[in-house]
PDB file of C-alpha atoms in Angstrom:
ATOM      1  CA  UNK A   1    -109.774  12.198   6.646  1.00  0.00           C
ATOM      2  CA  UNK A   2    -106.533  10.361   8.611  1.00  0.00           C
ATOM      3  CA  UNK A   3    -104.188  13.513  10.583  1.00  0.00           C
ATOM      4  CA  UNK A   4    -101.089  11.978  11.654  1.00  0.00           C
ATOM      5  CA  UNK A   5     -98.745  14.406  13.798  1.00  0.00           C
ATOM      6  CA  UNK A   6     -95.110  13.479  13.864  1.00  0.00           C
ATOM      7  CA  UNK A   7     -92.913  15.348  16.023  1.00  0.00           C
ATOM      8  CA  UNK A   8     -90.471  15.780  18.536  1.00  0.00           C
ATOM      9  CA  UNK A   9     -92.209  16.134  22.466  1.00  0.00           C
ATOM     10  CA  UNK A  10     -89.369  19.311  23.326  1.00  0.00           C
ATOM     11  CA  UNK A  11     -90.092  21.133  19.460  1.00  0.00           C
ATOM     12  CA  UNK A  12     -91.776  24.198  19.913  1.00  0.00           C
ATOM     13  CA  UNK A  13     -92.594  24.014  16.455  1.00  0.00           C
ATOM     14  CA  UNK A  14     -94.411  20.816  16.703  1.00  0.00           C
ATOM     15  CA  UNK A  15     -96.155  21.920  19.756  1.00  0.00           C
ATOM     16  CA  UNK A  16     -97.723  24.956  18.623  1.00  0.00           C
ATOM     17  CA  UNK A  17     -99.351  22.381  15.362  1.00  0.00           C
ATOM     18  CA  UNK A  18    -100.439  19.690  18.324  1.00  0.00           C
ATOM     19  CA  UNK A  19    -102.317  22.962  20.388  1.00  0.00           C
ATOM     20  CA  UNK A  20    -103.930  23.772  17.232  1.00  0.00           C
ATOM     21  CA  UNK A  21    -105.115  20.994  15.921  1.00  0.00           C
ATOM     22  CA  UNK A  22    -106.670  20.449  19.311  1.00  0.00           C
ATOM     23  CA  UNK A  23    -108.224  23.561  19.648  1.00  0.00           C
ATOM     24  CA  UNK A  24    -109.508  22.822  16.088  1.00  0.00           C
ATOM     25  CA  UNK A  25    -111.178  20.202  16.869  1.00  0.00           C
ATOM     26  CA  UNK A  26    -109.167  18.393  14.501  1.00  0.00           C
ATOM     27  CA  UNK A  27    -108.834  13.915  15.353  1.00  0.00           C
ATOM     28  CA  UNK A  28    -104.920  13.264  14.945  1.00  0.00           C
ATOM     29  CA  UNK A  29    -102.898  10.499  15.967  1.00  0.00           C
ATOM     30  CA  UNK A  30     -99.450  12.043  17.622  1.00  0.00           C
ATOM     31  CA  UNK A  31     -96.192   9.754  16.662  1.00  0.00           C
ATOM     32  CA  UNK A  32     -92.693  10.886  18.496  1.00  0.00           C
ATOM     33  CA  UNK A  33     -90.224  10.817  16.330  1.00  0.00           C
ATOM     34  CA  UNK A  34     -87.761  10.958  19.274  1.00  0.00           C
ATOM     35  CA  UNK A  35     -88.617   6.921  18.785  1.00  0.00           C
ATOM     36  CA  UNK A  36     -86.485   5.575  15.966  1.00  0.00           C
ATOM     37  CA  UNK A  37     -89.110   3.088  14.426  1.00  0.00           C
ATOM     38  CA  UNK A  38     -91.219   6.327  14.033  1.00  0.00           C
ATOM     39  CA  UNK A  39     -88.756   8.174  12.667  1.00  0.00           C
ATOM     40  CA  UNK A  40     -87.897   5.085   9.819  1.00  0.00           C
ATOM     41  CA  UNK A  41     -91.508   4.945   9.435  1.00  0.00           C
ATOM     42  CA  UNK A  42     -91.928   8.545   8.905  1.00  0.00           C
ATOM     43  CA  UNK A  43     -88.322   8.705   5.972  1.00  0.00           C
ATOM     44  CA  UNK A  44     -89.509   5.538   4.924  1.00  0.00           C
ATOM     45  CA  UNK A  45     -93.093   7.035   3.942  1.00  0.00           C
ATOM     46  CA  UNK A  46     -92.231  10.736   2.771  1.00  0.00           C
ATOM     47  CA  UNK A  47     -88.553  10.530   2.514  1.00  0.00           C
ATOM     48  CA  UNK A  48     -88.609  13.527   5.077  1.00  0.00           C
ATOM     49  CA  UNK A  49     -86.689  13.421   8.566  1.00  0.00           C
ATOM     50  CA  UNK A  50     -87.682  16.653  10.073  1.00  0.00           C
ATOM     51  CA  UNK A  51     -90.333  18.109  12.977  1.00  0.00           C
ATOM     52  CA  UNK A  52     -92.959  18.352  13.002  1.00  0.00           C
ATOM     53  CA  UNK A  53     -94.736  16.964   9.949  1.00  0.00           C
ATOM     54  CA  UNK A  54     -98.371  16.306   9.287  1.00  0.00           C
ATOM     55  CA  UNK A  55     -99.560  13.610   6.960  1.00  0.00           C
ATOM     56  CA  UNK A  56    -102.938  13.764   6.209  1.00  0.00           C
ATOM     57  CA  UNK A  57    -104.292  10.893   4.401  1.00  0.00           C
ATOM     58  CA  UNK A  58    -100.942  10.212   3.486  1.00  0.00           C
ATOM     59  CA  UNK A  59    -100.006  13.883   1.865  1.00  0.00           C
ATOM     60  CA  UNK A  60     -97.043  15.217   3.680  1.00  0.00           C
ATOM     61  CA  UNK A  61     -97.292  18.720   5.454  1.00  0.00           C
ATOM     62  CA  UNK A  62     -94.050  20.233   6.991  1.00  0.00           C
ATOM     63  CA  UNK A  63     -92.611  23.830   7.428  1.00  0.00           C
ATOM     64  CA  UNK A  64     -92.546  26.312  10.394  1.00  0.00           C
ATOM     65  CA  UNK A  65     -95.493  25.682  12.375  1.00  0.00           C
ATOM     66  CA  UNK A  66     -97.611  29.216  10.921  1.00  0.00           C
ATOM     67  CA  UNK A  67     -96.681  27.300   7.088  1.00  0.00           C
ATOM     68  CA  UNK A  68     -98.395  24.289   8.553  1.00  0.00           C
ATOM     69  CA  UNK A  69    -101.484  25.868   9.882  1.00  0.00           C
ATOM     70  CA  UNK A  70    -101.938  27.873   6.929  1.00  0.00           C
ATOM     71  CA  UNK A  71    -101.717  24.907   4.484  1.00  0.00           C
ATOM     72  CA  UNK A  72    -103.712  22.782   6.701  1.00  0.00           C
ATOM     73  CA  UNK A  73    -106.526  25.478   6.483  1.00  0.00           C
ATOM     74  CA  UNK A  74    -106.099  25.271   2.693  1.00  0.00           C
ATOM     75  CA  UNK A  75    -106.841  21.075   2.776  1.00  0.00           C
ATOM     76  CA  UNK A  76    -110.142  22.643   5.009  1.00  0.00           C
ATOM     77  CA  UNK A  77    -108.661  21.205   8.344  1.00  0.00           C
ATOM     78  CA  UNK A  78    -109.643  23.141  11.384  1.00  0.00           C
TER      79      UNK A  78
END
């Protein structure tokens, strides 16, 4: 299973997903969307432009950062 993180470094949102998926245990590449090719990469793939989202093998995951966390639990992530 591919976890992709895309967020902003200073969104508190996106930071409380990164701390849990580490403490999970959970592999995840971490893309900053602050960079614009990241961002058009992210639009370009989900047709969503906000932080943080999680993609995992390709399915998008966004909301507050609890949402998240409880839908990632529902995939069986952490």
């Amino acid at each position: 299973m591919r976890v992709e993180l895309y967020r902003t470094r200073n969104c508190t949102e996106g930071q409380q997903v990164a701390l849990w998926l580490w403490r999970a245990g959970v592999p995840h590449g971490d893309r900053d969307l602050s960079d614009p090719a990241v961002s058009a990469d992210l639009r370009k793939r989900t047709r969503i432009g906000i932080s943080p989202v999680v993609l995992v093998d390709g399915r998008a995951v966004w909301g507050t950062a609890r949402e998240q966390i409880r839908r990632l639990r529902g995939l069986g992530i952490g």
